[in-house]
Tab-separated table of C-alpha atoms in Angstrom:
chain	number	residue	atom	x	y	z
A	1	UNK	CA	270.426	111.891	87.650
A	2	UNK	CA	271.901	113.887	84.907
A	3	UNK	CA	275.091	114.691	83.730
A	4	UNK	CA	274.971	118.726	83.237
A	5	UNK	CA	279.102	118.736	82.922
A	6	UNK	CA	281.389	118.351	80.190
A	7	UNK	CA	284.434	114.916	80.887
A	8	UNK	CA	287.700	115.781	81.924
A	9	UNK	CA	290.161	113.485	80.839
A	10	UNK	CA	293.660	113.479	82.387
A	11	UNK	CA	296.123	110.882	81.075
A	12	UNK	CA	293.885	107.615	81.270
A	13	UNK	CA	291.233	108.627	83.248
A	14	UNK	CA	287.966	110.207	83.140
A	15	UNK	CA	286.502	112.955	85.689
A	16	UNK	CA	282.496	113.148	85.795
A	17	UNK	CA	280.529	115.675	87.854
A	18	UNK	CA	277.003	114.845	88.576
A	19	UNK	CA	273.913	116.311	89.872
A	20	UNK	CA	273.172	113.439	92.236
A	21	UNK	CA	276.166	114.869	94.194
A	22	UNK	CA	278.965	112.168	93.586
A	23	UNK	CA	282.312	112.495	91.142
A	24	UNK	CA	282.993	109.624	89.272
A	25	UNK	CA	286.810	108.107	88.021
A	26	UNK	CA	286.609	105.876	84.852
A	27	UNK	CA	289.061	104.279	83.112
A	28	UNK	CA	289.500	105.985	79.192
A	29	UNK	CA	290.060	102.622	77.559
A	30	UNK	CA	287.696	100.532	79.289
A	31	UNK	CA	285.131	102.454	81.083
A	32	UNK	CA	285.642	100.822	84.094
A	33	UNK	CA	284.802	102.332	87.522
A	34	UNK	CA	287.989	103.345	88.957
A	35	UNK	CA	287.184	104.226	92.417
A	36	UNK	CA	284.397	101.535	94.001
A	37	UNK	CA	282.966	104.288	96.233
A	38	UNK	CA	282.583	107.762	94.090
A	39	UNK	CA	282.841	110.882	96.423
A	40	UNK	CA	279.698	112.197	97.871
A	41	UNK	CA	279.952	116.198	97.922
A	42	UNK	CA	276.858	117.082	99.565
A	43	UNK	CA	275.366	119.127	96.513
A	44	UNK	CA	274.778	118.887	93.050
A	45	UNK	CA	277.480	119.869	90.684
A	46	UNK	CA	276.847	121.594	87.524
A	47	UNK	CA	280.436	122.000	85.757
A	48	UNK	CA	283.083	120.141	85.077
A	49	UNK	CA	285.784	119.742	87.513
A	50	UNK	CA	289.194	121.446	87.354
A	51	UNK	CA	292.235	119.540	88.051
A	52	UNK	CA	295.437	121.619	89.466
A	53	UNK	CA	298.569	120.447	91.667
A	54	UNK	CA	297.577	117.215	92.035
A	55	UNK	CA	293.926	118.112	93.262
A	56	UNK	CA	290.353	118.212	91.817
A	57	UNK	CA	288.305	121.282	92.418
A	58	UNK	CA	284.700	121.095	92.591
A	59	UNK	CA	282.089	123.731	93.079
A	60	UNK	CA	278.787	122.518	94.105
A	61	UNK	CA	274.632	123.604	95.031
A	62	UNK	CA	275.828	122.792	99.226
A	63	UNK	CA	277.511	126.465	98.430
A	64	UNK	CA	280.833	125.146	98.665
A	65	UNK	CA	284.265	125.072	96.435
A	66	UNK	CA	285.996	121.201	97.326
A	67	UNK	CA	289.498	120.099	96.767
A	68	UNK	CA	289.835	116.141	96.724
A	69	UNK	CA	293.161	114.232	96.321
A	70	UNK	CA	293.246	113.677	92.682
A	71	UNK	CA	294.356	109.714	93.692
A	72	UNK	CA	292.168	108.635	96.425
A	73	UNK	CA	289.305	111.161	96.550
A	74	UNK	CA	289.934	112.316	99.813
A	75	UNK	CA	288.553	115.689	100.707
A	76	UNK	CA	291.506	117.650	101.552
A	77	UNK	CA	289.593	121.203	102.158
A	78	UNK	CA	286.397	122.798	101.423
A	79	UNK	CA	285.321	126.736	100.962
A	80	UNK	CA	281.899	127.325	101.942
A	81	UNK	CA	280.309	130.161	100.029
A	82	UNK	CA	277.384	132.175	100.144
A	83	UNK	CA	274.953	130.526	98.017
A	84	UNK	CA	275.783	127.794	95.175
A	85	UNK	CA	278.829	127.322	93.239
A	86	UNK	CA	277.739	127.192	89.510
A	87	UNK	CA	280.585	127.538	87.271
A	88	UNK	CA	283.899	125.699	87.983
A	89	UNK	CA	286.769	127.738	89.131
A	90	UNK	CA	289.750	129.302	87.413
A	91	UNK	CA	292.847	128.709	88.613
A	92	UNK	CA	296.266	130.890	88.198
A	93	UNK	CA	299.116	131.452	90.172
A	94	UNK	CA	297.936	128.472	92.996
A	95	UNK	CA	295.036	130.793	93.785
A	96	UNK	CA	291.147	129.393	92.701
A	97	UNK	CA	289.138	132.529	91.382
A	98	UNK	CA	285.051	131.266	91.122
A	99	UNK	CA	282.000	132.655	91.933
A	100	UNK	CA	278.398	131.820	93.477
A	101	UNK	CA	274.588	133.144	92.988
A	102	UNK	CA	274.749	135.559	95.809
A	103	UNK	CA	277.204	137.407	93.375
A	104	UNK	CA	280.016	137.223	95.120
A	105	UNK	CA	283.514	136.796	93.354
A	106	UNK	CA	285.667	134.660	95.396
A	107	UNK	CA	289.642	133.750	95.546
A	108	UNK	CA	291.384	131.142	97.501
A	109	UNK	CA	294.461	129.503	97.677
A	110	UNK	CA	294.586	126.065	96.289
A	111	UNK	CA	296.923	124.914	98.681
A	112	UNK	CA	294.478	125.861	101.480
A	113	UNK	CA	291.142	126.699	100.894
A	114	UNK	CA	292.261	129.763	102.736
A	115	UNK	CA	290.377	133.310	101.219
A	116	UNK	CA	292.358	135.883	99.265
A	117	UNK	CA	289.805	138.595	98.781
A	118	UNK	CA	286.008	138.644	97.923
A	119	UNK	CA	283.896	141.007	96.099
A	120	UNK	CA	280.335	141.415	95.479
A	121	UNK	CA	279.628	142.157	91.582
A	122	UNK	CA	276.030	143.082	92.829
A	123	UNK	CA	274.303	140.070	90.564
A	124	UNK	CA	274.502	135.853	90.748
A	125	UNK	CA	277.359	134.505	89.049
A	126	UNK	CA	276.438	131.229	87.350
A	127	UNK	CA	279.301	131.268	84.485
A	128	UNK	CA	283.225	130.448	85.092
A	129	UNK	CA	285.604	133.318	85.069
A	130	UNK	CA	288.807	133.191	82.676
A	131	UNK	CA	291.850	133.717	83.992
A	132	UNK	CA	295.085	134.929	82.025
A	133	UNK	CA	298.097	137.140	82.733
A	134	UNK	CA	297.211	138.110	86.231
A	135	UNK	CA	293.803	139.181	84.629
A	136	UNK	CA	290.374	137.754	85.515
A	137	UNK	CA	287.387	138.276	82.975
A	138	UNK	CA	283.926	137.362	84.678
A	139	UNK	CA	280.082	137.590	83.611
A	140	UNK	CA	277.275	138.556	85.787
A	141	UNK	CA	273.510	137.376	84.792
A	142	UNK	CA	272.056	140.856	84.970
A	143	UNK	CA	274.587	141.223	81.888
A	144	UNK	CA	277.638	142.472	82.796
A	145	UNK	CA	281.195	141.354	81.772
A	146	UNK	CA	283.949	142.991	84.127
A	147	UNK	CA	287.336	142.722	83.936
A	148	UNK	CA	289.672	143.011	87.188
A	149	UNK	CA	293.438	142.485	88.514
A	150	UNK	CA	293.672	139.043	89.669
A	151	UNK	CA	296.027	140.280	92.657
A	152	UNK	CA	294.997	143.449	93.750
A	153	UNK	CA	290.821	142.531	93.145
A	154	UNK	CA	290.930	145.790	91.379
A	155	UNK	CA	288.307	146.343	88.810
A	156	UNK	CA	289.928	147.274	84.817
A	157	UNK	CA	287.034	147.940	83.534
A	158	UNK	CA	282.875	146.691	82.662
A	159	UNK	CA	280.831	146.436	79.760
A	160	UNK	CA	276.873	145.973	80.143
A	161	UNK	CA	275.490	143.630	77.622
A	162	UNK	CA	271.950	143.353	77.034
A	163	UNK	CA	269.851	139.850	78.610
A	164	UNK	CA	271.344	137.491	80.897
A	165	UNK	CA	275.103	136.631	80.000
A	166	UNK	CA	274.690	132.649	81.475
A	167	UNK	CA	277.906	130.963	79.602
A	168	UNK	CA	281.236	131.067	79.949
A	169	UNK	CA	283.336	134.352	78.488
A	170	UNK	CA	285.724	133.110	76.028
A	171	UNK	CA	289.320	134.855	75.238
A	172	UNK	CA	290.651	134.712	71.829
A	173	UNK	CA	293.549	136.360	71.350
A	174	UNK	CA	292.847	140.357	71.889
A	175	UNK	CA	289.413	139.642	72.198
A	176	UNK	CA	286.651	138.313	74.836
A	177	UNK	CA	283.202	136.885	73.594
A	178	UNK	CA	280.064	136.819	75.457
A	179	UNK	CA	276.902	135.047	74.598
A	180	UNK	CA	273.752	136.747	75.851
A	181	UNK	CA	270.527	134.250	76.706
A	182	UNK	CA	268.095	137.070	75.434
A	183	UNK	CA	268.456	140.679	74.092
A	184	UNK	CA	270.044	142.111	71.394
A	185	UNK	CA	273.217	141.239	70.033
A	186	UNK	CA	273.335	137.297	70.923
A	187	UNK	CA	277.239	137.801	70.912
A	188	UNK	CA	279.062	140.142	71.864
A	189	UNK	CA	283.376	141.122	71.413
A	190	UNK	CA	285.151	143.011	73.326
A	191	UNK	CA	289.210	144.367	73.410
A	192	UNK	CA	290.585	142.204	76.257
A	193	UNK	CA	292.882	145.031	77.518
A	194	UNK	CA	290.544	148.036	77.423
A	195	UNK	CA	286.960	146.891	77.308
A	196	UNK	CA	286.205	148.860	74.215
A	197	UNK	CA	283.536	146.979	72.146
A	198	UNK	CA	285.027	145.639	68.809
A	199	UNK	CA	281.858	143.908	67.111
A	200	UNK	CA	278.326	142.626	67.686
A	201	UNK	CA	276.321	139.925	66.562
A	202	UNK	CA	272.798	139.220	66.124
């Protein structure tokens, strides 16, 4: 099975997500296999995990968002979500912000798995949000970036961008870039506080 997922490396060891459901531990300076059994989470995984307070987070295609104990691999909670979890989550403040293909916009507690608040952004969600300063920037695929208030799931503002916006939004500074799979620009900035467009691409 393939790797779709980018390593993530923590100290001396080595975090891979695979699609034939399992996360594997390696060793960075020898390679070797660090936990005999690699955790089975019931569902392909597309992303990278995240590691926060001691835990990994994993979204995965059995429509669920897992925490494992980032020492043993133990499940320690899991969300179950609509449809599949794409992207990995974004985590600020102990609270996991991630979506799913149904479209809906989820946030849970870390500690927990508890939910915080859900919204439906009316279009599958297959990209990681980016969270920063209480502020969580999100792209739909029928081309939408949106902007909302981490706490209150308030919305700041939208901007529609022509094609499907499939990757990752990055913040730079001021500014958040979108890549569109199709259409017209290919990328796309935007003013991270107001949403006003500042240049185009193509």
């Amino acid at each position: 099975h393939a790797l779709w997922s980018a390593p993530v490396v923590s100290e001396d060891r080595v975090f891979l997500a695979g699609l034939d459901h399992n996360l594997y531990v390696l060793d960075l300076n020898t390679g070797e296999l660090l936990w005999n059994e690699p955790p089975n989470l019931g569902g392909a995984i597309a992303d990278s995990p995240v590691l926060t307070n001691g835990m990994i987070l994993v979204g995965t295609f059995a429509n669920e968002l897992r925490a494992l104990d980032g020492d043993r691999g133990d499940v320690q909670w899991s969300f179950q979500a609509p449809d599949w979890v794409w992207g990995a989550p974004a985590v600020g403040d102990g609270v996991a912000y991630f979506g799913d293909l149904s479209g809906m916009l989820h946030a849970v507690s870390v500690d927990d798995g508890n939910e915080l608040w859900s919204v439906s952004l009316g279009s599958s969600i297959s990209a990681s949000p980016v969270y920063h300063q209480g502020r969580l920037y999100i792209v739909t695929e029928a081309g939408l970036l949106i902007a909302r208030e981490a706490s209150t799931n308030s919305e700041l503002w939208q901007q529609s961008v022509q094609g499907q916006l499939l990757s990752d939004p990055l913040l730079i500074g001021d500014i958040v870039l979108v890549t569109s799979s199709s259409g017209n620009p290919l990328l796309s900035a935007f003013v991270a506080e107001s949403g006003a467009s500042r240049w185009t691409f193509s």
